XYZ file of C-alpha atoms in Angstrom:
569
model
C 4.690 -15.931 14.489
C 6.318 -16.876 10.508
C 9.399 -18.981 10.026
C 12.762 -17.959 10.651
C 14.938 -20.435 8.452
C 17.737 -22.179 10.746
C 18.779 -18.437 12.429
C 18.270 -17.298 15.726
C 15.949 -14.415 17.388
C 16.354 -12.300 20.615
C 14.124 -11.877 22.784
C 14.323 -8.650 23.868
C 16.607 -7.267 26.776
C 14.193 -9.553 28.664
C 11.430 -6.372 29.279
C 7.922 -6.917 29.573
C 4.957 -7.817 27.595
C 3.470 -4.816 27.725
C 3.311 -2.045 30.719
C 0.338 -1.303 32.536
C -2.218 0.628 30.061
C -0.466 0.783 26.867
C -3.135 -2.409 26.013
C -5.877 -5.085 27.399
C -4.762 -7.976 28.357
C -6.617 -9.985 25.619
C -4.358 -7.311 22.978
C -2.142 -8.041 24.305
C -2.100 -12.279 24.467
C -2.252 -11.831 20.967
C 0.541 -9.603 19.882
C 2.314 -11.376 22.298
C 0.853 -14.728 20.592
C 3.110 -13.166 17.478
C 6.616 -12.722 19.418
C 6.019 -9.095 20.017
C 5.912 -7.210 22.882
C 2.702 -3.933 23.328
C 4.928 -0.964 22.809
C 1.779 1.416 21.398
C -1.190 2.541 22.718
C -4.654 1.033 21.944
C -6.226 4.263 21.878
C -8.438 3.376 18.311
C -11.751 2.321 18.465
C -13.700 0.097 15.518
C -15.191 3.056 13.704
C -11.097 5.314 14.287
C -9.118 2.345 12.626
C -11.952 2.466 9.891
C -11.785 6.294 9.758
C -8.184 6.132 8.937
C -8.308 4.425 5.477
C -11.434 6.091 4.839
C -9.609 9.113 5.601
C -6.820 8.538 3.468
C -9.004 7.316 0.202
C -9.902 11.331 1.109
C -12.781 10.541 -1.606
C -13.269 13.482 -3.358
C -9.906 15.225 -2.732
C -8.852 11.792 -4.818
C -11.453 11.440 -7.499
C -11.035 15.371 -8.141
C -6.973 14.657 -8.409
C -7.403 11.786 -10.420
C -10.139 12.559 -13.115
C -7.714 13.371 -15.894
C -7.490 9.191 -16.139
C -11.473 8.854 -16.093
C -12.427 12.060 -18.088
C -10.853 10.778 -21.313
C -13.442 8.280 -21.368
C -16.768 9.955 -21.543
C -18.895 10.433 -18.636
C -20.571 6.123 -19.438
C -16.400 5.336 -18.657
C -16.152 7.547 -15.933
C -19.167 6.167 -13.955
C -18.776 2.308 -14.646
C -15.193 2.663 -14.444
C -15.755 3.230 -11.026
C -17.758 0.727 -10.201
C -16.157 -2.185 -11.987
C -12.832 -1.110 -10.478
C -14.202 -0.168 -7.089
C -15.447 -3.911 -7.134
C -13.012 -5.857 -7.717
C -10.580 -3.141 -5.239
C -13.364 -4.970 -2.430
C -12.508 -8.187 -3.678
C -8.696 -7.315 -3.262
C -9.703 -6.543 0.772
C -12.033 -9.403 0.439
C -9.043 -11.646 0.069
C -7.444 -9.723 3.055
C -9.715 -10.094 5.431
C -9.394 -13.362 4.696
C -5.833 -13.692 6.597
C -8.951 -13.856 9.368
C -8.172 -17.063 10.601
C -6.823 -19.475 12.553
C -3.490 -20.476 12.014
C -2.112 -23.071 13.635
C -3.971 -22.651 16.531
C -3.605 -18.455 16.387
C -6.349 -16.893 15.897
C -4.741 -13.704 13.228
C -7.723 -12.315 12.851
C -6.461 -10.713 9.472
C -2.612 -10.888 11.055
C -3.504 -7.546 12.245
C -2.111 -7.606 15.480
C 0.476 -6.526 14.013
C 1.765 -2.970 12.108
C 3.741 -5.606 9.189
C 0.884 -7.410 8.669
C 1.920 -7.862 4.537
C 5.148 -8.332 5.389
C 4.481 -11.381 8.098
C 1.358 -12.827 6.107
C 4.153 -12.629 3.143
C 6.890 -14.797 5.361
C 3.913 -17.175 6.742
C 2.754 -18.587 4.483
C 5.284 -18.792 1.603
C 7.570 -21.032 1.139
C 11.333 -21.828 2.561
C 13.123 -21.055 -0.361
C 11.200 -17.701 -0.703
C 10.188 -16.694 2.434
C 12.718 -14.387 3.419
C 13.603 -12.713 0.406
C 9.391 -12.143 -0.554
C 9.102 -10.469 3.186
C 12.129 -8.192 2.465
C 10.648 -6.962 -1.308
C 7.602 -6.997 0.570
C 8.119 -4.495 3.260
C 9.933 -2.608 1.015
C 7.535 -2.335 -1.388
C 5.027 -1.045 0.744
C 7.038 1.075 3.167
C 7.873 2.984 -0.270
C 4.465 3.320 -2.251
C 3.349 4.646 1.927
C 6.106 7.501 1.118
C 5.373 8.006 -2.562
C 1.089 8.053 -1.163
C 2.303 10.412 1.339
C 4.488 12.309 -1.908
C 1.359 12.332 -4.033
C -1.624 13.012 -1.265
C 0.387 16.008 -0.259
C 1.656 17.817 -4.460
C -2.057 17.503 -4.558
C -2.968 19.399 -1.776
C 0.358 21.512 -3.082
C -1.793 21.687 -6.382
C -5.233 22.195 -5.149
C -4.284 24.868 -2.324
C -1.769 27.402 -5.692
C -5.575 26.695 -7.693
C -7.462 27.989 -5.224
C -5.296 31.660 -5.560
C -4.979 31.066 -9.240
C -8.737 31.110 -8.937
C -8.883 34.181 -6.729
C -6.930 35.781 -9.746
C -8.797 35.583 -12.906
C -6.055 32.889 -13.617
C -3.669 35.674 -14.515
C -1.408 34.019 -11.773
C 0.243 31.037 -12.520
C 2.626 28.855 -9.353
C 6.598 28.070 -10.737
C 7.950 23.859 -9.834
C 9.717 26.105 -6.804
C 6.653 27.226 -5.540
C 5.120 24.133 -6.204
C 7.980 22.061 -4.018
C 7.752 24.763 -1.340
C 4.518 24.505 -0.636
C 4.881 20.752 -0.618
C 7.650 20.862 2.165
C 5.654 22.649 4.280
C 2.987 21.070 4.216
C 5.326 17.422 5.474
C 6.225 19.469 8.114
C 2.906 20.325 9.506
C 2.184 16.819 8.594
C 4.878 15.840 10.641
C 4.216 17.705 13.907
C 0.803 17.244 13.079
C 1.127 14.066 13.498
C 3.716 14.119 17.097
C 2.198 16.046 18.676
C -1.448 14.999 17.978
C -0.759 12.109 19.139
C -2.778 11.409 21.716
C -5.738 12.373 20.043
C -5.183 10.869 16.778
C -7.372 8.339 16.941
C -10.610 10.933 18.265
C -9.205 12.635 15.331
C -9.996 10.655 11.929
C -14.054 10.884 13.492
C -13.533 14.517 12.565
C -11.766 13.730 9.470
C -14.511 11.690 8.024
C -17.111 13.736 9.472
C -15.320 16.819 7.227
C -14.956 13.693 4.251
C -19.242 13.633 4.102
C -19.516 17.294 4.610
C -17.524 18.250 1.333
C -19.370 14.901 -0.718
C -22.405 16.333 0.225
C -21.618 20.317 -0.519
C -20.652 18.845 -3.344
C -23.643 16.713 -4.442
C -25.493 20.192 -3.540
C -24.398 22.666 -4.685
C -23.630 20.586 -8.311
C -26.703 19.502 -8.897
C -28.322 22.964 -7.701
C -25.887 25.054 -9.360
C -26.447 22.972 -13.235
C -30.283 22.590 -12.268
C -30.395 24.168 -16.046
C -28.249 22.328 -17.785
C -28.057 19.410 -16.120
C -26.927 16.057 -18.581
C -29.402 13.102 -19.315
C -28.948 9.541 -18.510
C -28.309 8.920 -21.492
C -25.083 10.892 -22.007
C -24.059 9.991 -18.410
C -25.027 5.755 -18.161
C -24.297 5.446 -21.473
C -22.224 8.382 -24.135
C -18.066 7.247 -24.060
C -15.485 9.374 -25.395
C -11.974 9.400 -26.193
C -9.323 12.432 -25.274
C -6.502 10.096 -26.479
C -4.925 8.387 -28.986
C -5.456 4.919 -27.430
C -8.021 2.774 -28.842
C -11.302 3.172 -27.411
C -11.364 -0.177 -25.535
C -7.851 0.850 -23.662
C -8.993 4.190 -22.650
C -11.623 3.403 -20.875
C -9.585 1.034 -18.894
C -7.255 3.723 -18.261
C -10.461 5.138 -16.362
C -10.378 2.876 -14.046
C -6.829 4.447 -12.727
C -9.319 7.157 -10.385
C -10.350 4.194 -8.137
C -7.212 2.393 -8.241
C -5.332 5.444 -6.983
C -8.721 6.391 -4.812
C -9.994 3.235 -2.364
C -5.592 1.883 -2.320
C -5.594 2.605 1.644
C -7.089 0.170 3.542
C -3.903 -1.526 4.273
C -3.785 1.150 6.966
C -6.120 -0.596 9.085
C -3.327 -3.375 9.445
C -0.716 -0.764 10.133
C -2.500 0.521 12.574
C -3.087 -2.629 14.732
C -1.170 -2.547 17.644
C -3.319 0.657 18.342
C -6.850 -0.878 17.554
C -8.180 -2.171 20.480
C -9.900 -5.732 20.073
C -7.761 -5.382 16.690
C -8.867 -9.354 15.665
C -12.122 -7.644 14.748
C -11.469 -3.387 14.599
C -9.132 -3.921 10.873
C -11.238 -6.742 9.088
C -14.053 -4.204 9.822
C -12.175 -1.824 8.740
C -10.657 -2.521 5.353
C -13.967 -3.657 4.302
C -16.133 -0.639 5.821
C -13.786 1.519 4.674
C -13.385 0.486 0.397
C -17.157 -0.006 0.143
C -18.067 2.788 1.677
C -15.968 3.995 -0.718
C -17.359 1.898 -4.441
C -20.561 3.240 -3.270
C -20.171 7.216 -2.611
C -18.008 7.416 -5.227
C -19.935 5.634 -7.675
C -22.908 8.517 -6.253
C -19.983 11.282 -6.538
C -19.222 10.212 -10.536
C -22.211 10.421 -11.117
C -23.253 13.724 -10.181
C -20.021 14.741 -11.660
C -21.459 13.261 -14.711
C -24.694 14.812 -14.487
C -23.541 18.406 -13.995
C -19.900 18.685 -15.967
C -19.793 20.681 -19.568
C -20.071 18.094 -22.130
C -17.139 19.451 -23.445
C -14.154 17.792 -21.223
C -11.164 18.949 -23.065
C -12.246 21.996 -22.303
C -12.389 20.736 -18.397
C -9.717 19.008 -19.075
C -7.156 22.010 -20.281
C -9.027 24.386 -17.453
C -6.551 27.582 -16.937
C -7.144 26.655 -12.731
C -4.624 23.751 -13.526
C -7.649 21.605 -11.867
C -10.881 19.732 -13.843
C -12.147 19.989 -10.394
C -11.937 23.447 -10.053
C -13.400 23.917 -13.761
C -16.554 21.703 -12.545
C -17.508 23.773 -9.515
C -16.435 26.939 -11.623
C -18.969 25.834 -14.337
C -22.105 25.214 -11.781
C -21.495 27.875 -8.997
C -19.077 30.372 -10.011
C -16.230 32.322 -8.902
C -16.949 32.262 -5.175
C -18.634 28.936 -4.941
C -15.925 27.852 -6.733
C -12.750 29.265 -3.870
C -15.459 27.849 -0.775
C -15.803 24.435 -2.259
C -11.765 24.157 -2.774
C -10.511 25.848 -0.158
C -12.426 22.817 0.981
C -11.504 20.141 -1.082
C -7.790 21.270 -0.107
C -8.329 21.602 4.047
C -9.580 17.766 3.277
C -6.755 16.461 0.797
C -4.584 18.208 4.145
C -5.831 15.853 6.554
C -5.730 12.912 4.329
C -2.294 13.076 4.361
C -1.674 13.383 8.243
C -3.687 10.193 8.538
C -1.556 8.410 6.094
C 1.447 10.017 7.829
C 0.361 8.121 10.047
C -0.134 4.831 9.138
C 3.361 5.156 6.993
C 5.589 5.552 10.030
C 3.851 1.880 11.395
C 4.991 0.078 8.737
C 8.098 1.722 8.844
C 8.812 1.256 13.403
C 7.438 -2.283 12.591
C 10.183 -2.971 9.121
C 12.912 -1.209 11.597
C 11.486 -3.352 14.721
C 12.711 -6.554 12.435
C 15.986 -5.071 11.843
C 15.318 -4.220 7.605
C 15.405 -0.846 6.771
C 18.298 1.197 7.088
C 19.757 3.054 10.613
C 16.569 -0.063 11.951
C 18.339 0.598 15.528
C 17.654 4.470 15.162
C 14.450 4.510 13.702
C 13.360 1.993 16.194
C 12.863 3.578 19.274
C 8.983 3.987 20.824
C 8.753 7.571 22.480
C 6.833 7.682 25.228
C 6.705 11.646 26.007
C 4.783 12.084 22.809
C 2.685 9.075 23.837
C 3.994 5.893 22.839
C 4.038 6.693 19.145
C 7.400 6.245 16.966
C 8.360 9.540 16.788
C 11.596 8.997 14.657
C 10.260 6.989 12.232
C 7.707 9.526 11.769
C 10.320 12.157 11.180
C 12.258 9.778 9.151
C 8.817 9.228 6.576
C 9.417 13.124 6.805
C 12.241 13.581 5.767
C 12.052 10.839 2.986
C 9.181 12.218 1.684
C 11.077 16.080 0.926
C 14.387 14.329 -0.591
C 11.693 11.931 -2.727
C 9.798 15.712 -4.003
C 12.485 17.554 -4.578
C 11.368 15.470 -8.518
C 8.668 17.812 -9.406
C 11.694 20.438 -9.388
C 12.701 18.424 -12.202
C 9.118 17.828 -14.655
C 6.033 16.293 -13.369
C 6.190 13.578 -15.096
C 9.483 12.622 -12.325
C 7.221 12.968 -10.476
C 4.072 11.579 -10.851
C 5.843 8.742 -11.603
C 7.148 8.293 -8.012
C 4.241 8.689 -6.802
C 2.767 5.737 -8.427
C 4.643 4.118 -6.455
C 1.788 4.114 -4.585
C -0.476 2.408 -6.622
C 1.847 -0.020 -7.887
C 4.248 -0.676 -4.441
C 1.195 -1.044 -2.695
C -0.147 -3.929 -5.417
C 2.898 -5.772 -5.006
C 2.795 -5.669 -1.345
C -1.147 -6.571 -1.125
C -0.617 -9.567 -3.696
C 2.280 -11.363 -2.444
C 0.598 -12.206 0.790
C -2.361 -13.057 -1.041
C -0.652 -14.906 -4.162
C 1.763 -17.267 -1.045
C -1.716 -18.201 0.729
C -2.920 -19.699 -2.377
C 0.464 -21.351 -3.577
C 2.281 -22.546 -0.736
C 0.264 -21.697 1.993
C -3.171 -23.981 1.809
C -2.702 -26.367 4.163
C -2.026 -23.662 6.867
C -4.749 -21.230 6.432
C -7.912 -21.892 9.026
C -10.246 -20.335 8.372
C -11.752 -17.512 10.807
C -14.820 -15.694 11.181
C -14.371 -13.553 7.877
C -14.462 -16.402 5.771
C -17.021 -17.166 2.589
C -16.128 -21.753 2.587
C -13.407 -23.701 0.528
C -15.415 -22.817 -2.395
C -15.229 -18.918 -2.851
C -11.741 -18.415 -0.860
C -9.717 -19.352 -3.316
C -11.128 -18.079 -6.435
C -11.555 -14.338 -4.304
C -7.924 -14.893 -3.744
C -7.102 -15.472 -7.687
C -9.199 -12.812 -9.004
C -6.915 -10.323 -6.882
C -3.870 -11.341 -7.711
C -5.079 -10.905 -11.270
C -6.295 -7.852 -10.924
C -3.638 -6.310 -8.412
C -1.305 -7.394 -11.499
C -3.529 -5.360 -13.885
C -3.220 -1.978 -11.885
C 0.242 -2.428 -11.345
C 0.955 -2.960 -15.888
C -1.826 -0.637 -16.395
C -0.612 2.345 -14.172
C 3.155 2.425 -16.137
C 0.992 3.315 -19.721
C 0.965 7.225 -20.805
C -2.318 7.938 -20.338
C -1.905 9.930 -23.746
C -1.140 7.332 -25.876
C 1.289 4.896 -27.602
C 3.772 7.343 -28.726
C 4.560 9.507 -26.030
C 6.936 12.609 -25.419
C 9.960 12.510 -23.005
C 7.476 15.053 -21.769
C 4.267 12.420 -21.380
C 6.211 9.632 -21.376
C 5.036 7.255 -17.723
C 8.999 6.668 -16.048
C 6.972 4.445 -13.182
C 8.020 1.338 -15.361
C 11.847 2.896 -13.949
C 10.956 3.923 -10.871
C 9.460 0.751 -9.940
C 12.330 -1.817 -10.519
C 14.644 0.456 -9.077
C 12.999 -0.223 -5.906
C 12.275 -3.646 -6.766
C 15.228 -4.728 -8.033
C 17.465 -3.140 -5.918
C 15.469 -4.336 -2.616
C 16.172 -8.166 -4.222
C 19.759 -6.540 -4.651
C 20.424 -4.972 -1.502
C 19.077 -8.625 -0.231
C 21.308 -11.116 -2.216
C 23.996 -9.636 -2.055
C 23.453 -8.172 1.701
C 20.785 -9.102 3.806
C 20.788 -12.345 3.142
C 23.392 -12.727 5.609
C 21.166 -11.885 8.456
C 17.551 -11.051 7.517
C 15.584 -13.840 8.936
C 12.174 -12.434 8.528
C 9.985 -11.431 11.610
C 12.001 -11.182 15.532
C 10.364 -11.801 18.027
C 10.189 -8.751 20.791
C 8.602 -10.456 23.777
C 10.283 -11.091 26.795
C 8.063 -13.154 28.961
C 9.110 -12.590 33.445
C 5.812 -10.351 33.507
C 3.537 -12.213 31.280
C -0.042 -13.328 32.320
C -2.035 -16.089 32.184
C -3.498 -15.642 28.879
C -0.318 -14.247 27.856
C 1.152 -17.132 28.408
C -1.534 -19.238 26.687
C -1.521 -17.636 23.263
C 1.941 -18.340 23.561
C 2.268 -22.201 23.414
C -1.023 -22.397 21.587
C 1.076 -20.749 18.989
C 3.910 -23.586 19.680
C 6.229 -21.155 21.716
C 7.721 -22.425 24.550
C 7.117 -20.053 27.636
C 11.569 -19.353 28.009
C 11.340 -19.951 32.042
C 9.735 -22.892 30.737
C 13.596 -23.865 30.051
C 16.771 -23.176 31.446
C 17.931 -20.216 31.364
C 20.251 -18.360 28.432
C 18.547 -20.436 26.101
C 17.297 -18.460 22.564
C 14.396 -18.939 20.097
C 14.104 -20.769 17.542
C 11.343 -21.627 14.615
C 11.274 -24.504 12.719
C 10.996 -24.802 9.440
C 7.220 -26.413 8.907
C 6.010 -22.258 8.671
C 4.388 -21.909 11.851
C 6.246 -20.813 15.305
C 7.888 -23.565 16.323
C 9.426 -24.872 19.840
C 12.351 -23.094 21.408
C 15.624 -24.863 21.542
C 18.626 -24.807 23.676
C 20.939 -23.121 21.977
C 24.838 -24.567 23.320
């Protein structure tokens, strides 16, 4: 468990370690070793943990939504930008998996036993002076980044759904901002309902969602290759033809094409947030991170090669499509109106499924942060609903409400909405990068390698590569994509939104939260612990309460390890 600096963390009302049927003794023991009791039902298998990350990534819908970043760099920029950036994102995944290790005796396995893993890692590895503010910052950046990701996905669904209507009407109708927002809110509300009532089969649904993604990928590859069989572009065009439809230098336009994979392959931390619902989480979650990132790297590269082979060489015409979606124009050029309607319908269905999975993951992070008392109204969002299948129902609807409010920016201007949605990239990049940095800067002595480890020779260089790339990604998403002299309508306001979120979180901490936020809390009672759970807790340095006088509280020591129990007078 992370360090708490000269503060006490009360045991939670002497509640049992977990209710029968929620988890195996081994999984509950690992979580108990981190100071948390089992409250969610572990009904996600290893494949289903991978499934939730892969379905949130929504490979083809995400590529379709981000073609405006990659097309201006030309076909070679689109193809090689994807390959290079995706490889670096995979390295970030490796750096996160290196948290799989033994830390002061407790096998954390990517620190996955806790849904709030990112801020948990930060608190554990950071120095005593920085652990509380950095953990607080990471928790807020990650929570808001996930909710903004939900906004981005559901806003993208709205545009895709409405583009089908535009195609059906042969471009004779244009949706207003009000219509777009109304569609967006309806989508978010549907996701809230489905995430609430289908919780008992949500794990199984992830397998269905993955299958739908691969059906869409296969259908698109076949349709484009067959439909454009008489006008496919050659290999030189695909792999060597560069372009520049911006006013940036051609090299920077190529770098901006990296935003497509950066936006797409940005959900593997969902495996972390689902860890308290994963069976055998110490294996399932690292597996989910690497397989989801690796699958998107491979299949995404295949997709962009096929798109480059079949796209109209007049990229400007594709970007300025009357359908409002470059992918819709690519489909239309290959398979005509009816084929486009079918493929775009399948595309927005998969996009809709992405939103369900992301809402589930975001709600678990929000719940974990409220469990540690960091969110406003934490006591309200903290309870678990047994009636709806042991899920954080209030946290689900809190995310729905916040997403609906944040989406109002789309009524102001697309630039404002895009700046908000970019927090899904920059906010999560920060939340991934800080714990990795904390580990190599302050916590290397605490780190003990586990089953997913490349050795001392490569571990630290991989971590620094991930940190540099994540920092670059934050800066990249703040640039105006059209050129260096934007108008108010084309300006990228990401720097404003991010400064407000990060500055606001730190201001909140130093003005008020520093008085009460001490990092992750202990929620575990020990009356009903099994022998395996007691052994896991002792291995982590936490003393069992009934081995001391009644009435004592748990205190963490200054070393960063779980400290011995002290009797506070």
